[in-house]
C-alpha cells in the first residue's frame, strides 16, 4: 500500500467497543470522557455497560454513541455503603463471569464481528480482553486498578478454591496491548506495557455562581455535598449534623427519604461535577471518580474509609499528598459529629496542579494505536513489574482479618508523587550515631535507656514533634500524617512515661502453648515503644472532633483516651483513635468483653486500637482500676506485622506497661503478660496462648525464656551457649493468630483432649469393673494413669508413649463440628467456638503438642550438654521435626517450606560436609500459615554468610527479599519505664 493510501486509511472513522465494569458509576463517568473525545474525533463508540443510560446520554448526544446493556462482571459487592462483602463478591463474579464464560466469549466474539469493531477498550472488564483476542482485534485497558489485585485479598477469606479467579483475570489482562494507567494507581503486574495519562475528569457545564443561583443559594452559605453512591442502611440525617448556616446537597437519596430543612435532595440524574465545583467541601467515600474530581476542582474531601476495597489506600495517599483530604471516623459519620471535620476541610488549600485532560489524551492514544502507531516501546520496566507482582503476591498470601500491607519500598504513584512510607522512628535513626541520638531535650526522672539505640531514637523523634506544632507548614513532603496528629498529643509541661516491649522469636514450643507445653522463646531486637501521658481533662489538648463530641453532650471536660499509631501508611487503617473513657462503663461497672469487641468492630479501619485501648478495659475489669484522668498515648513499633514475631503482643505489653507506670500501678511482668493475653483473647478476639506476651514482658536479652504454659509458669532463663546462634528469616507471607487456620487447629487440639478424656474414662470403667476392688500393683498403676488421663487438663501432660499405646489409633483423623458437639457437648476452650458445619482435623492437631512438649524438653536439655557437632545436629533435628508436624496440622506454607528446604540444602552441601557444618535446622514459628522461620546454627562468620546466601536464593526464587531477625533485647520487665520531662518545653497553643 502506498503512502497516500496509508494516510487515506487513517482518516476513516473507527469503531471502538468500550466495555465498562459493573462496579459503581465512577468507571462509567470516566468512560464518558474518553468516549466523548473519541466521538468528537469522528469515531463510533459502542459502550457495553450495566449503568443507566443517562450517565452517558446526559453528556454525549450523538448518533455515534451506541449503548448495549450487558453486565459482564460485577466488581465488588457491598454489604453496606462502607463495607465490601468479599465472599459475596467472589461468588457473584463466579456467577456472572466464570460459570457462563464460554457462552460470554462466543457471544462477544460474534458481536464484535457484527459491529465491525476495530479496537476494544476495557475499563476494566477482564473477559473483554480475551474476547478481543479471540476475535483477532487489539485491545487496551484504561484504569487505576485491576480486578486481580482487588480480588487477591478476597480469595484468602474464601479459601483456595477461588484462587483460580485471580489467575484467570490476570491472564485475560495480559492479552491486551498495553495499559493506559490513571493516577492513584495500584500494582498491576498483569499488563505488559503501561502508558501514564493525566486525571480523567468530567468537564464543567456551569459556573459556581450559576449553580448556586439555580439552587437559590447565596455565596455566603457553606455547602457540603454528600456523595456516597448509596447511604448506610437505616441512616437518618439530622439537622444538627451540620454547623449553623451550612447546607448539605445529598446525592443518591431515595425518593421516600425525608430530609431536614438544611439538607437538599438532588435529582438522580443531577450533574455532579457542577455541584461539586459549587460546593465548599465534599463528604463521601473514596473512589476514583470522587478523588479525581475533588482534586481537579480543588474541593476539600472529607472521607470515610471503606473495608476491603484495596484501591483505597493508593487513592487516599494521592488525595492527602495534594492536601485535599480529611479523614472522618466512621462512628462520627453515623452519629452526626460532622462539624469539626467540615470546619477543618474548608481551611485546606488543595494543591493539585497536574493535568485533568486524561480523557482527551487517552482518546488520542487509542485512536493512534488503532491506526498502527506504537506508543509503548517497552515503557514498563522489569523491576517495576516485579515490584507490582510481589505486592500481588502479598495479597494472595494474606490471612483473613488483616489489613492491606503495602511493602515499604512500594509507594503510591512513586514516579509521579515521590512518596515514601515507613516508620518515622526508623527514618530518624538513619545516619545517626548514638551520640547524636542522646536525648538532650529530655530530663530522665526515672529509668535508664540501657544504651538501646531504638529507645534513644524514639526519644529524639518525640522531641521533634513540637516543631510540627510551631511550624506545621515546614514539615516537608515526607512527613507522614500520623506525626502531625502526634504533634498535638502531649502537654510538654507534664511528665511523659515511656515503655518498651520487644517482639519474640519462637525457638521451640509454638502452637503447643495452649496445650500446656514447655516453650522456649527469645525476645528479638525489634520492639514497640509507647509514650503515655496522664493528664487532667481540662488540660488535655483534644482533637477537634473529640472536643466537638464532648460539647455536643453538654458536659464539661471528661476523661478521653487519644491514641496515635505510627505505621498506618503501611496498611489501610486510621492513624488515630479516640474515645471517651466513659464508653467503657455501664453505670459504674466496666462493660463486658463481648461489648468491647463489638465496640471496636464497628469501624474496621480502627480495629487496631483494640490492642491498645483494650489494655485500659482489662485493667478496669481485672484490677478494678478507675481512670479519672485523660490519657494521651503514642505507639511506635518496629516489630513487623504479620511476620509471626508477636507484633501484637509487643504493642499490648508496651501499652499496658506505660499506662501502669503513668498511674503508679505496680504490676509484675508475669501478671502483666497474663493481663495482656486477656486483651488479645477477649477484647481483640484472637485465640492466642500466653507465650508471646510472657516473652515480651519477662524475657532477657540473648536468653531463652523457659515457660510451662499451665497457664504461665516461668521456669527461668536458659543461656544460649556462645557457640550457638539463632536467626529468624521472614517468608514474606503474612501470618495472623486471628486467622481461620490457627483457630481450627486449636479447636482440633481441644477436641482431641476431650476425646482422650472420654476414651480414658471408658477404659477406666472397664478396668474397675473387671478387676474389682483388689487390683495388684501393676493394675493399680494403670488405674491411676487412666484416672489422670480421664481428667486431663492439658494435652502436654500426656506422654508420647502413653499417647501411642492408648489413644493414637482411637482418635479420628477429623470430625464434623456438629458430630463432635453431639457426642462430647463442648471442647472446653474459652477463646474459640466450634463451627458445627466445619470439618476439624483432630489427630494431627492433638499429636503435635504431645510430641512438641517432648521435643522442647529435649532441646532445653541439649543446650546444656557438652559442646559437639552431635549437639548441634540433634538441636537442628528437633527443629525439623517440629516444622513437619506443623505441616501435618495444615499450618505450613510454600514460603516457609522453601526457606526450610534452603537451610537443608545448605546444611547438606558438599562445602558444609567437607568443612565444619554451620547451619543445622529450621522450623516455622508461632501460629504458622506463613510468617517467620527460626534457624539454628554455629555462631561463626561462615554461618552468617550462609544465612545471607539463603536470603539471596529466596529472593531469586520468589522476588521477595526476606527480613532477617538477628540479635536480641530485654523484655519490658527488665526495661522498666522512663519518666521524662522536656527541659525547655515549647509554648502550648
Short mmCIF file of N, CA and C in Angstrom, two decimals, residues 283-357:
data_model
loop_
_atom_site.label_atom_id
_atom_site.label_comp_id
_atom_site.label_asym_id
_atom_site.label_seq_id
_atom_site.Cartn_x
_atom_site.Cartn_y
_atom_site.Cartn_z
N UNK A 283 -18.30 15.31 51.34
CA UNK A 283 -18.26 14.22 52.31
C UNK A 283 -18.66 12.95 51.59
N UNK A 284 -17.83 11.93 51.68
CA UNK A 284 -18.15 10.68 50.99
C UNK A 284 -17.09 9.62 51.20
N UNK A 285 -17.12 8.62 50.35
CA UNK A 285 -16.14 7.54 50.41
C UNK A 285 -15.22 7.65 49.20
N UNK A 286 -14.04 7.13 49.36
CA UNK A 286 -13.02 7.28 48.33
C UNK A 286 -13.26 6.33 47.17
N UNK A 287 -13.21 6.88 45.99
CA UNK A 287 -13.24 6.13 44.75
C UNK A 287 -12.53 6.98 43.71
N UNK A 288 -12.24 6.42 42.56
CA UNK A 288 -11.51 7.20 41.57
C UNK A 288 -12.27 8.46 41.18
N UNK A 289 -13.58 8.32 40.91
CA UNK A 289 -14.35 9.47 40.46
C UNK A 289 -14.36 10.60 41.48
N UNK A 290 -14.63 10.26 42.74
CA UNK A 290 -14.70 11.31 43.76
C UNK A 290 -13.34 11.96 43.98
N UNK A 291 -12.29 11.17 44.04
CA UNK A 291 -10.96 11.73 44.30
C UNK A 291 -10.47 12.57 43.13
N UNK A 292 -10.62 12.06 41.91
CA UNK A 292 -10.11 12.79 40.74
C UNK A 292 -10.82 14.12 40.58
N UNK A 293 -12.14 14.13 40.75
CA UNK A 293 -12.87 15.38 40.56
C UNK A 293 -12.69 16.33 41.73
N UNK A 294 -12.49 15.79 42.94
CA UNK A 294 -12.17 16.66 44.07
C UNK A 294 -10.83 17.36 43.84
N UNK A 295 -9.84 16.60 43.35
CA UNK A 295 -8.53 17.21 43.07
C UNK A 295 -8.63 18.22 41.93
N UNK A 296 -9.37 17.86 40.88
CA UNK A 296 -9.46 18.74 39.71
C UNK A 296 -10.11 20.08 40.05
N UNK A 297 -11.14 20.03 40.90
CA UNK A 297 -11.88 21.25 41.23
C UNK A 297 -11.42 21.85 42.56
N UNK A 298 -10.29 21.30 43.10
CA UNK A 298 -9.71 21.80 44.36
C UNK A 298 -10.76 21.85 45.47
N UNK A 299 -11.53 20.77 45.55
CA UNK A 299 -12.60 20.67 46.53
C UNK A 299 -12.13 19.82 47.71
N UNK A 300 -12.01 20.37 48.91
CA UNK A 300 -11.62 19.55 50.07
C UNK A 300 -12.57 18.38 50.25
N UNK A 301 -12.01 17.22 50.56
CA UNK A 301 -12.77 15.97 50.58
C UNK A 301 -12.67 15.38 51.98
N UNK A 302 -13.81 15.32 52.68
CA UNK A 302 -13.89 14.63 53.97
C UNK A 302 -14.32 13.20 53.66
N UNK A 303 -13.45 12.24 53.95
CA UNK A 303 -13.72 10.87 53.52
C UNK A 303 -13.81 9.92 54.71
N UNK A 304 -14.56 8.86 54.50
CA UNK A 304 -14.68 7.77 55.46
C UNK A 304 -14.19 6.51 54.77
N UNK A 305 -13.37 5.72 55.46
CA UNK A 305 -12.78 4.53 54.84
C UNK A 305 -13.82 3.45 54.56
N UNK A 306 -13.55 2.72 53.52
CA UNK A 306 -14.32 1.51 53.22
C UNK A 306 -13.50 0.29 53.63
N UNK A 307 -14.17 -0.78 53.92
CA UNK A 307 -13.49 -2.01 54.29
C UNK A 307 -13.26 -2.88 53.07
N UNK A 308 -12.05 -3.40 52.95
CA UNK A 308 -11.72 -4.45 51.98
C UNK A 308 -11.80 -4.02 50.52
N UNK A 309 -11.67 -2.71 50.25
CA UNK A 309 -11.53 -2.33 48.85
C UNK A 309 -10.13 -1.77 48.69
N UNK A 310 -9.25 -2.56 48.07
CA UNK A 310 -7.82 -2.32 48.14
C UNK A 310 -7.32 -1.22 47.22
N UNK A 311 -8.22 -0.65 46.45
CA UNK A 311 -7.88 0.53 45.66
C UNK A 311 -7.69 1.74 46.57
N UNK A 312 -8.36 1.74 47.69
CA UNK A 312 -8.49 2.94 48.51
C UNK A 312 -7.18 3.52 49.04
N UNK A 313 -6.26 2.70 49.60
CA UNK A 313 -5.04 3.32 50.16
C UNK A 313 -4.25 4.12 49.15
N UNK A 314 -4.26 3.71 47.90
CA UNK A 314 -3.47 4.38 46.88
C UNK A 314 -4.11 5.72 46.51
N UNK A 315 -5.43 5.73 46.37
CA UNK A 315 -6.13 6.98 46.10
C UNK A 315 -6.05 7.92 47.30
N UNK A 316 -6.14 7.35 48.50
CA UNK A 316 -6.06 8.19 49.71
C UNK A 316 -4.70 8.86 49.82
N UNK A 317 -3.65 8.11 49.52
CA UNK A 317 -2.31 8.70 49.56
C UNK A 317 -2.20 9.87 48.60
N UNK A 318 -2.75 9.71 47.40
CA UNK A 318 -2.70 10.78 46.42
C UNK A 318 -3.50 11.99 46.89
N UNK A 319 -4.69 11.75 47.41
CA UNK A 319 -5.54 12.84 47.89
C UNK A 319 -4.85 13.63 48.99
N UNK A 320 -4.25 12.93 49.94
CA UNK A 320 -3.63 13.61 51.06
C UNK A 320 -2.30 14.26 50.67
N UNK A 321 -1.62 13.67 49.69
CA UNK A 321 -0.38 14.29 49.21
C UNK A 321 -0.65 15.68 48.67
N UNK A 322 -1.77 15.83 47.99
CA UNK A 322 -2.13 17.13 47.44
C UNK A 322 -2.97 17.96 48.42
N UNK A 323 -2.93 17.59 49.69
CA UNK A 323 -3.54 18.36 50.78
C UNK A 323 -5.02 18.59 50.54
N UNK A 324 -5.68 17.55 50.06
CA UNK A 324 -7.10 17.70 49.76
C UNK A 324 -8.01 16.83 50.59
N UNK A 325 -7.48 16.12 51.61
CA UNK A 325 -8.31 15.16 52.32
C UNK A 325 -8.33 15.33 53.82
N UNK A 326 -9.48 15.05 54.41
CA UNK A 326 -9.66 14.98 55.86
C UNK A 326 -10.38 13.67 56.16
N UNK A 327 -9.79 12.83 56.99
CA UNK A 327 -10.42 11.55 57.31
C UNK A 327 -11.40 11.70 58.46
N UNK A 328 -12.61 11.18 58.26
CA UNK A 328 -13.63 11.18 59.30
C UNK A 328 -13.77 9.77 59.87
N UNK A 329 -13.86 9.66 61.16
CA UNK A 329 -14.08 8.38 61.82
C UNK A 329 -15.51 7.93 61.53
N UNK A 330 -15.67 6.66 61.27
CA UNK A 330 -16.97 6.16 60.87
C UNK A 330 -18.05 6.42 61.92
N UNK A 331 -17.70 6.23 63.18
CA UNK A 331 -18.73 6.44 64.19
C UNK A 331 -19.18 7.90 64.25
N UNK A 332 -18.27 8.84 63.90
CA UNK A 332 -18.65 10.25 63.86
C UNK A 332 -19.54 10.54 62.66
N UNK A 333 -19.33 9.83 61.56
CA UNK A 333 -20.23 9.97 60.42
C UNK A 333 -21.64 9.55 60.81
N UNK A 334 -21.74 8.37 61.41
CA UNK A 334 -23.06 7.79 61.68
C UNK A 334 -23.78 8.47 62.84
N UNK A 335 -23.01 9.04 63.77
CA UNK A 335 -23.66 9.71 64.91
C UNK A 335 -23.77 11.21 64.71
N UNK A 336 -23.30 11.71 63.57
CA UNK A 336 -23.54 13.10 63.23
C UNK A 336 -22.53 14.11 63.76
N UNK A 337 -21.37 13.67 64.20
CA UNK A 337 -20.35 14.62 64.66
C UNK A 337 -19.53 15.10 63.47
N UNK A 338 -20.19 15.89 62.62
CA UNK A 338 -19.57 16.32 61.37
C UNK A 338 -18.83 17.65 61.50
N UNK A 339 -19.29 18.48 62.40
CA UNK A 339 -18.83 19.88 62.42
C UNK A 339 -17.31 20.04 62.40
N UNK A 340 -16.56 19.38 63.30
CA UNK A 340 -15.11 19.64 63.30
C UNK A 340 -14.43 19.24 62.00
N UNK A 341 -14.94 18.20 61.34
CA UNK A 341 -14.34 17.77 60.08
C UNK A 341 -14.62 18.77 58.96
N UNK A 342 -15.87 19.24 58.90
CA UNK A 342 -16.23 20.20 57.86
C UNK A 342 -15.49 21.51 58.06
N UNK A 343 -15.39 21.94 59.30
CA UNK A 343 -14.68 23.20 59.57
C UNK A 343 -13.20 23.06 59.27
N UNK A 344 -12.64 21.86 59.50
CA UNK A 344 -11.25 21.63 59.13
C UNK A 344 -11.09 21.62 57.62
N UNK A 345 -12.03 21.02 56.91
CA UNK A 345 -11.92 20.87 55.46
C UNK A 345 -11.85 22.23 54.76
N UNK A 346 -12.65 23.18 55.20
CA UNK A 346 -12.68 24.47 54.48
C UNK A 346 -11.45 25.32 54.75
N UNK A 347 -10.57 24.86 55.65
CA UNK A 347 -9.29 25.56 55.85
C UNK A 347 -8.20 25.01 54.93
N UNK A 348 -8.48 23.88 54.23
CA UNK A 348 -7.47 23.29 53.36
C UNK A 348 -7.33 24.08 52.06
N UNK A 349 -6.16 23.94 51.47
CA UNK A 349 -5.90 24.53 50.16
C UNK A 349 -5.36 23.44 49.24
N UNK A 350 -6.26 22.63 48.65
CA UNK A 350 -5.78 21.56 47.77
C UNK A 350 -4.88 22.12 46.68
N UNK A 351 -3.78 21.40 46.42
CA UNK A 351 -2.73 21.97 45.57
C UNK A 351 -2.45 21.15 44.32
N UNK A 352 -3.40 20.36 43.85
CA UNK A 352 -3.16 19.58 42.63
C UNK A 352 -3.09 20.53 41.43
N UNK A 353 -1.98 20.49 40.71
CA UNK A 353 -1.80 21.34 39.53
C UNK A 353 -1.54 20.52 38.28
N UNK A 354 -1.72 19.19 38.39
CA UNK A 354 -1.47 18.33 37.24
C UNK A 354 -2.57 18.43 36.21
N UNK A 355 -2.40 17.69 35.14
CA UNK A 355 -3.37 17.73 34.06
C UNK A 355 -4.69 17.08 34.45
N UNK A 356 -5.77 17.56 33.83
CA UNK A 356 -7.09 16.96 34.06
C UNK A 356 -7.73 16.59 32.72
N UNK A 357 -6.88 16.48 31.71
CA UNK A 357 -7.37 16.17 30.36
C UNK A 357 -7.06 14.73 29.97
#
